[in-house]
Amino acid sequence: MTGKHGLPLVMGVVNVTPDSFSDGGRYLDAESAIAHGRALLADGADILDVGGESTRPGATRPLVREELDRVVPVIEALAGDGARVSVDTMRAEVARAAVAAGATIVNDVSGGLADPAILDVVAASGATYVAMHWRAHSDRMQTFTTYDGPVARVVAAELRERVAALRAAGVPDGHVVLDPGIGFAKTGDQNWELLAHLDVIQELGFPVLVGASRKRFLGTLLADPRGEPRPVDEREVAHAAIIARLALDGVWGVRVHDVRATRDVLTTIDRWETAR
Ligand code: PMM
């Protein structure tokens, strides 16, 4: 299912990671995440992606218990509102609890490599599964940027192996979405090469999700004359250009932080297409 004129679905990011500026503790973290999710829905999100583990380059992992405590109350509340919710997790145990709490999509940035049991949870639950291209956990993924051939071809080949694992676990093809994993074990140049050759990923025959929002390669592209990367919250115009291009390339979904800006781009393209 995609939006009008085959435009991509908008997946809004709801990160439930501890807020270093607040001493409110877990309850306030959940409350502010729920409020943020509701605001993204009001801005026009089709899906809310709730995650309790940061996967930024260099990040270390939370305990399973911490991750569960972060995401489950937020998923319960947002799914309870009627939202379509995905859980951003690499862990079978978290995926199981998230689906029980109302999530209908499991977004696994490791494509089942970090915790293969997650594939059995997905098969048993009937959830949709996003398999992202991944090579290693965030604390060392940037040491895995060697690709033996054109990056899109190698990523496609590695995603095909994940599809084989999904099929072996009994996940139907119709429940699978693939994601090239922008910024995960990729250099800036490799991210651009992948975006420019997304058709190679789309040729695998599955819907494709792309997450480029606020990522480092945009900061590098827009660096100032001294080479200082553009700050994270000043990358949205460049990201809007990416969204427009992805929409025309026919991707299934885009994972974004600024749902309002993304919706503006898609509304504009939709209006344009209606006049053709
Ligand atoms: N990127 C991040 C987290 N989860 N999930 C998918 N499917 N695709 C992505 O590109 C992706 C993801 C990291 O971004 P964040 O730290 O800004 O949320």
Short mmCIF file of C-alpha atoms and ligand atoms in Angstrom, two decimals:
data_model
loop_
_atom_site.label_atom_id
_atom_site.label_comp_id
_atom_site.label_asym_id
_atom_site.label_seq_id
_atom_site.Cartn_x
_atom_site.Cartn_y
_atom_site.Cartn_z
CA MET A 1 0.00 0.00 0.00
CA THR A 2 1.36 3.39 -0.95
CA GLY A 3 -0.19 6.84 -0.82
CA LYS A 4 -2.02 8.79 -3.55
CA HIS A 5 -0.47 8.53 -7.05
CA GLY A 6 1.83 5.86 -5.64
CA LEU A 7 3.51 8.47 -3.46
CA PRO A 8 5.49 7.07 -0.54
CA LEU A 9 4.07 6.43 2.89
CA VAL A 10 5.49 8.71 5.57
CA MET A 11 7.00 6.91 8.56
CA GLY A 12 7.56 9.40 11.39
CA VAL A 13 10.39 8.71 13.83
CA VAL A 14 9.50 8.45 17.53
CA ASN A 15 12.76 7.90 19.36
CA VAL A 16 12.33 6.91 23.02
CA THR A 17 15.88 7.34 24.19
CA PRO A 18 16.74 9.06 27.47
CA ASP A 19 16.67 12.84 27.22
CA SER A 20 19.89 14.18 28.63
CA PHE A 21 18.25 17.58 29.22
CA SER A 22 15.53 16.18 31.45
CA ASP A 23 15.76 14.53 34.86
CA GLY A 24 12.15 13.44 34.62
CA GLY A 25 13.04 9.75 34.29
CA ARG A 26 11.32 7.03 32.35
CA TYR A 27 7.75 8.15 32.80
CA LEU A 28 8.39 11.60 31.35
CA ASP A 29 10.41 10.08 28.48
CA ALA A 30 7.38 7.93 27.59
CA GLU A 31 4.96 10.82 28.01
CA SER A 32 6.97 13.10 25.76
CA ALA A 33 7.39 10.33 23.15
CA ILE A 34 3.61 9.73 23.11
CA ALA A 35 2.99 13.47 22.71
CA HIS A 36 5.57 13.60 19.94
CA GLY A 37 3.92 10.63 18.16
CA ARG A 38 0.53 12.35 18.34
CA ALA A 39 2.02 15.54 16.92
CA LEU A 40 3.54 13.56 14.02
CA LEU A 41 0.13 11.99 13.33
CA ALA A 42 -1.42 15.46 13.25
CA ASP A 43 1.31 16.47 10.78
CA GLY A 44 0.27 13.61 8.48
CA ALA A 45 2.39 10.59 9.37
CA ASP A 46 1.07 7.29 7.95
CA ILE A 47 3.18 5.15 10.28
CA LEU A 48 4.87 5.90 13.63
CA ASP A 49 8.23 4.17 14.09
CA VAL A 50 8.90 3.72 17.80
CA GLY A 51 12.48 2.89 18.78
CA GLY A 52 14.30 2.53 22.09
CA GLU A 53 17.83 1.92 20.82
CA SER A 54 19.97 4.60 19.20
CA THR A 55 21.76 3.31 16.11
CA ARG A 56 23.81 6.44 15.45
CA PRO A 57 27.40 5.69 14.48
CA GLY A 58 29.34 4.84 17.65
CA ALA A 59 26.25 4.21 19.83
CA THR A 60 26.33 1.45 22.47
CA ARG A 61 23.36 -0.84 23.17
CA PRO A 62 20.72 -0.56 25.94
CA LEU A 63 19.76 -3.59 28.05
CA VAL A 64 16.77 -5.60 26.76
CA ARG A 65 14.82 -4.56 29.87
CA GLU A 66 15.57 -0.88 29.23
CA GLU A 67 14.52 -1.15 25.60
CA LEU A 68 11.25 -2.89 26.57
CA ASP A 69 10.49 -0.29 29.25
CA ARG A 70 11.04 2.49 26.75
CA VAL A 71 8.99 1.26 23.80
CA VAL A 72 6.09 -0.83 25.14
CA PRO A 73 4.11 1.95 26.91
CA VAL A 74 4.57 4.26 23.93
CA ILE A 75 3.39 1.63 21.43
CA GLU A 76 0.39 0.76 23.62
CA ALA A 77 -0.68 4.40 23.77
CA LEU A 78 -0.16 5.22 20.08
CA ALA A 79 -1.65 1.95 18.76
CA GLY A 80 -4.50 2.54 21.21
CA ASP A 81 -5.14 5.85 19.41
CA GLY A 82 -5.54 3.85 16.20
CA ALA A 83 -2.14 4.71 14.72
CA ARG A 84 -0.27 2.28 12.48
CA VAL A 85 2.83 1.60 14.57
CA SER A 86 6.17 0.02 13.74
CA VAL A 87 8.80 -0.95 16.27
CA ASP A 88 12.42 -0.13 15.45
CA THR A 89 14.25 -3.02 17.11
CA MET A 90 16.82 -5.71 16.39
CA ARG A 91 15.65 -7.94 19.26
CA ALA A 92 13.17 -10.85 19.07
CA GLU A 93 11.99 -10.27 22.64
CA VAL A 94 11.26 -6.59 22.00
CA ALA A 95 9.53 -7.37 18.69
CA ARG A 96 7.29 -9.92 20.44
CA ALA A 97 6.29 -7.47 23.18
CA ALA A 98 5.81 -4.66 20.65
CA VAL A 99 3.45 -6.72 18.48
CA ALA A 100 1.51 -7.72 21.61
CA ALA A 101 1.26 -4.01 22.44
CA GLY A 102 -0.21 -3.21 19.01
CA ALA A 103 2.69 -2.73 16.56
CA THR A 104 1.94 -4.19 13.12
CA ILE A 105 5.36 -3.58 11.54
CA VAL A 106 8.75 -4.76 12.79
CA ASN A 107 11.51 -2.46 11.50
CA ASP A 108 14.77 -4.34 12.03
CA VAL A 109 17.84 -2.35 11.00
CA SER A 110 19.86 -5.58 11.10
CA GLY A 111 17.57 -7.47 8.70
CA GLY A 112 17.53 -10.40 11.12
CA LEU A 113 21.30 -10.66 11.51
CA ALA A 114 21.56 -9.30 15.08
CA ASP A 115 18.98 -11.72 16.55
CA PRO A 116 17.81 -14.33 14.02
CA ALA A 117 14.95 -15.42 16.33
CA ILE A 118 13.21 -12.15 15.39
CA LEU A 119 12.27 -13.78 12.05
CA ASP A 120 10.28 -16.49 13.87
CA VAL A 121 8.48 -13.81 15.91
CA VAL A 122 7.58 -11.98 12.70
CA ALA A 123 6.42 -15.17 10.96
CA ALA A 124 4.23 -16.16 13.92
CA SER A 125 2.73 -12.69 14.38
CA GLY A 126 1.83 -11.91 10.77
CA ALA A 127 3.55 -8.52 11.09
CA THR A 128 5.07 -6.67 8.15
CA TYR A 129 8.88 -6.79 8.33
CA VAL A 130 11.33 -4.13 7.21
CA ALA A 131 14.71 -5.75 6.49
CA MET A 132 17.42 -3.09 6.35
CA HIS A 133 20.88 -3.63 4.92
CA TRP A 134 23.29 -3.91 7.86
CA ARG A 135 26.71 -5.34 8.54
CA ALA A 136 27.59 -4.71 12.17
CA HIS A 137 26.47 -2.92 15.33
CA SER A 138 26.83 0.86 15.42
CA ASP A 139 29.98 0.93 17.56
CA ARG A 140 31.96 -0.67 14.72
CA MET A 141 29.84 -0.49 11.55
CA GLN A 142 32.01 2.17 9.93
CA THR A 143 34.87 -0.36 9.75
CA PHE A 144 32.70 -2.41 7.33
CA THR A 145 32.53 -0.07 4.35
CA THR A 146 34.44 -2.24 1.87
CA TYR A 147 32.18 -3.34 -1.01
CA ASP A 148 33.45 -5.86 -3.51
CA GLY A 149 31.76 -4.23 -6.53
CA PRO A 150 29.25 -1.40 -7.10
CA VAL A 151 27.68 -0.66 -3.73
CA ALA A 152 24.03 -0.99 -4.89
CA ARG A 153 24.78 -4.41 -6.44
CA VAL A 154 26.48 -5.68 -3.28
CA VAL A 155 23.74 -4.29 -1.01
CA ALA A 156 21.11 -5.93 -3.24
CA ALA A 157 22.96 -9.26 -3.06
CA GLU A 158 23.20 -9.06 0.74
CA LEU A 159 19.48 -8.13 0.98
CA ARG A 160 18.66 -11.11 -1.21
CA GLU A 161 20.31 -13.31 1.41
CA ARG A 162 18.08 -11.74 4.08
CA VAL A 163 15.03 -12.50 1.92
CA ALA A 164 16.15 -16.15 1.77
CA ALA A 165 16.37 -16.22 5.59
CA LEU A 166 12.90 -14.65 5.84
CA ARG A 167 11.43 -17.22 3.48
CA ALA A 168 13.08 -20.03 5.43
CA ALA A 169 11.49 -18.68 8.63
CA GLY A 170 8.06 -18.65 6.95
CA VAL A 171 7.58 -14.90 6.46
CA PRO A 172 5.46 -14.40 3.30
CA ASP A 173 7.01 -12.22 0.57
CA GLY A 174 3.96 -9.95 0.73
CA HIS A 175 4.92 -8.95 4.28
CA VAL A 176 8.47 -7.86 3.40
CA VAL A 177 9.86 -4.37 2.82
CA LEU A 178 13.55 -3.78 2.00
CA ASP A 179 15.71 -0.81 3.01
CA PRO A 180 19.22 -0.05 1.67
CA GLY A 181 20.33 1.28 5.08
CA ILE A 182 21.58 4.77 4.30
CA GLY A 183 24.45 5.58 6.69
CA PHE A 184 24.86 2.02 7.99
CA ALA A 185 28.32 0.67 7.12
CA LYS A 186 28.50 3.18 4.26
CA THR A 187 30.69 6.15 3.50
CA GLY A 188 29.13 9.43 2.38
CA ASP A 189 29.94 8.67 -1.27
CA GLN A 190 28.45 5.19 -0.96
CA ASN A 191 25.19 6.69 0.37
CA TRP A 192 24.92 8.89 -2.72
CA GLU A 193 25.77 6.02 -5.02
CA LEU A 194 23.04 3.91 -3.40
CA LEU A 195 20.43 6.65 -3.70
CA ALA A 196 21.34 7.15 -7.34
CA HIS A 197 20.99 3.42 -8.04
CA LEU A 198 17.94 2.55 -5.95
CA ASP A 199 16.46 0.84 -9.01
CA VAL A 200 18.95 -1.97 -8.38
CA ILE A 201 17.34 -2.53 -4.96
CA GLN A 202 13.82 -2.11 -6.37
CA GLU A 203 14.57 -4.79 -8.99
CA LEU A 204 14.53 -7.34 -6.16
CA GLY A 205 10.74 -6.97 -6.41
CA PHE A 206 9.91 -5.74 -2.90
CA PRO A 207 8.63 -2.40 -1.64
CA VAL A 208 11.53 -0.15 -0.60
CA LEU A 209 11.81 2.13 2.43
CA VAL A 210 14.52 4.81 2.68
CA GLY A 211 15.74 6.71 5.73
CA ALA A 212 17.97 9.69 4.91
CA SER A 213 16.54 12.23 7.34
CA ARG A 214 19.15 14.34 9.21
CA LYS A 215 21.94 11.88 8.42
CA ARG A 216 25.61 12.76 8.49
CA PHE A 217 26.15 12.62 4.70
CA LEU A 218 23.80 15.61 4.37
CA GLY A 219 25.81 17.52 6.97
CA THR A 220 28.96 16.76 4.97
CA LEU A 221 27.37 17.80 1.67
CA LEU A 222 26.34 21.16 3.16
CA ALA A 223 29.55 21.78 5.13
CA ASP A 224 30.70 25.38 5.52
CA PRO A 225 33.92 26.63 3.83
CA ARG A 226 35.98 25.51 6.84
CA GLY A 227 34.60 21.99 6.44
CA GLU A 228 32.28 22.14 9.48
CA PRO A 229 29.28 19.88 8.81
CA ARG A 230 25.87 21.58 8.64
CA PRO A 231 24.14 21.07 12.04
CA VAL A 232 21.55 18.28 12.27
CA ASP A 233 18.56 20.63 12.50
CA GLU A 234 19.60 22.62 9.40
CA ARG A 235 19.56 19.79 6.86
CA GLU A 236 15.83 19.76 6.08
CA VAL A 237 15.87 21.62 2.75
CA ALA A 238 18.40 19.16 1.35
CA HIS A 239 16.32 16.33 2.77
CA ALA A 240 13.21 17.73 1.06
CA ALA A 241 15.03 17.44 -2.28
CA ILE A 242 15.77 13.80 -1.47
CA ILE A 243 12.11 13.16 -0.59
CA ALA A 244 10.98 14.68 -3.89
CA ARG A 245 13.40 12.51 -5.81
CA LEU A 246 12.46 9.35 -3.88
CA ALA A 247 8.76 10.04 -4.46
CA LEU A 248 9.36 10.19 -8.21
CA ASP A 249 11.48 7.05 -7.99
CA GLY A 250 8.46 5.19 -6.59
CA VAL A 251 9.68 4.13 -3.18
CA TRP A 252 7.13 2.58 -0.80
CA GLY A 253 8.02 4.67 2.21
CA VAL A 254 10.29 7.29 3.69
CA ARG A 255 11.43 7.31 7.32
CA VAL A 256 11.63 10.93 8.48
CA HIS A 257 11.87 13.15 11.52
CA ASP A 258 10.13 16.23 10.08
CA VAL A 259 6.78 14.83 8.95
CA ARG A 260 5.32 18.27 8.23
CA ALA A 261 8.08 19.21 5.78
CA THR A 262 7.86 15.78 4.13
CA ARG A 263 4.09 16.05 3.82
CA ASP A 264 4.50 19.49 2.19
CA VAL A 265 6.80 17.97 -0.45
CA LEU A 266 4.41 15.10 -1.15
CA THR A 267 1.32 17.35 -1.25
CA THR A 268 3.10 19.52 -3.80
CA ILE A 269 4.10 16.56 -5.97
CA ASP A 270 0.60 15.15 -5.68
CA ARG A 271 -0.91 18.44 -6.88
CA TRP A 272 1.52 18.53 -9.78
CA GLU A 273 0.71 14.95 -10.80
CA THR A 274 -3.04 15.66 -10.59
CA ALA A 275 -2.63 18.45 -13.18
CA ARG A 276 -0.89 16.18 -15.71
N1 PMM B 1 17.89 4.76 10.32
C1 PMM B 1 17.98 4.88 11.66
C2 PMM B 1 17.18 4.10 12.51
N2 PMM B 1 16.31 3.21 12.00
N3 PMM B 1 15.30 2.17 10.16
C3 PMM B 1 15.21 2.01 8.83
N4 PMM B 1 14.35 1.10 8.32
N5 PMM B 1 15.96 2.74 7.96
C4 PMM B 1 16.86 3.67 8.39
O1 PMM B 1 17.53 4.30 7.54
C5 PMM B 1 17.00 3.85 9.80
C6 PMM B 1 16.19 3.07 10.66
C7 PMM B 1 18.95 5.86 12.24
O2 PMM B 1 18.42 7.13 12.20
P1 PMM B 1 18.01 7.99 13.51
O3 PMM B 1 19.08 7.73 14.55
O4 PMM B 1 18.04 9.38 13.01
O5 PMM B 1 16.66 7.55 13.95
#
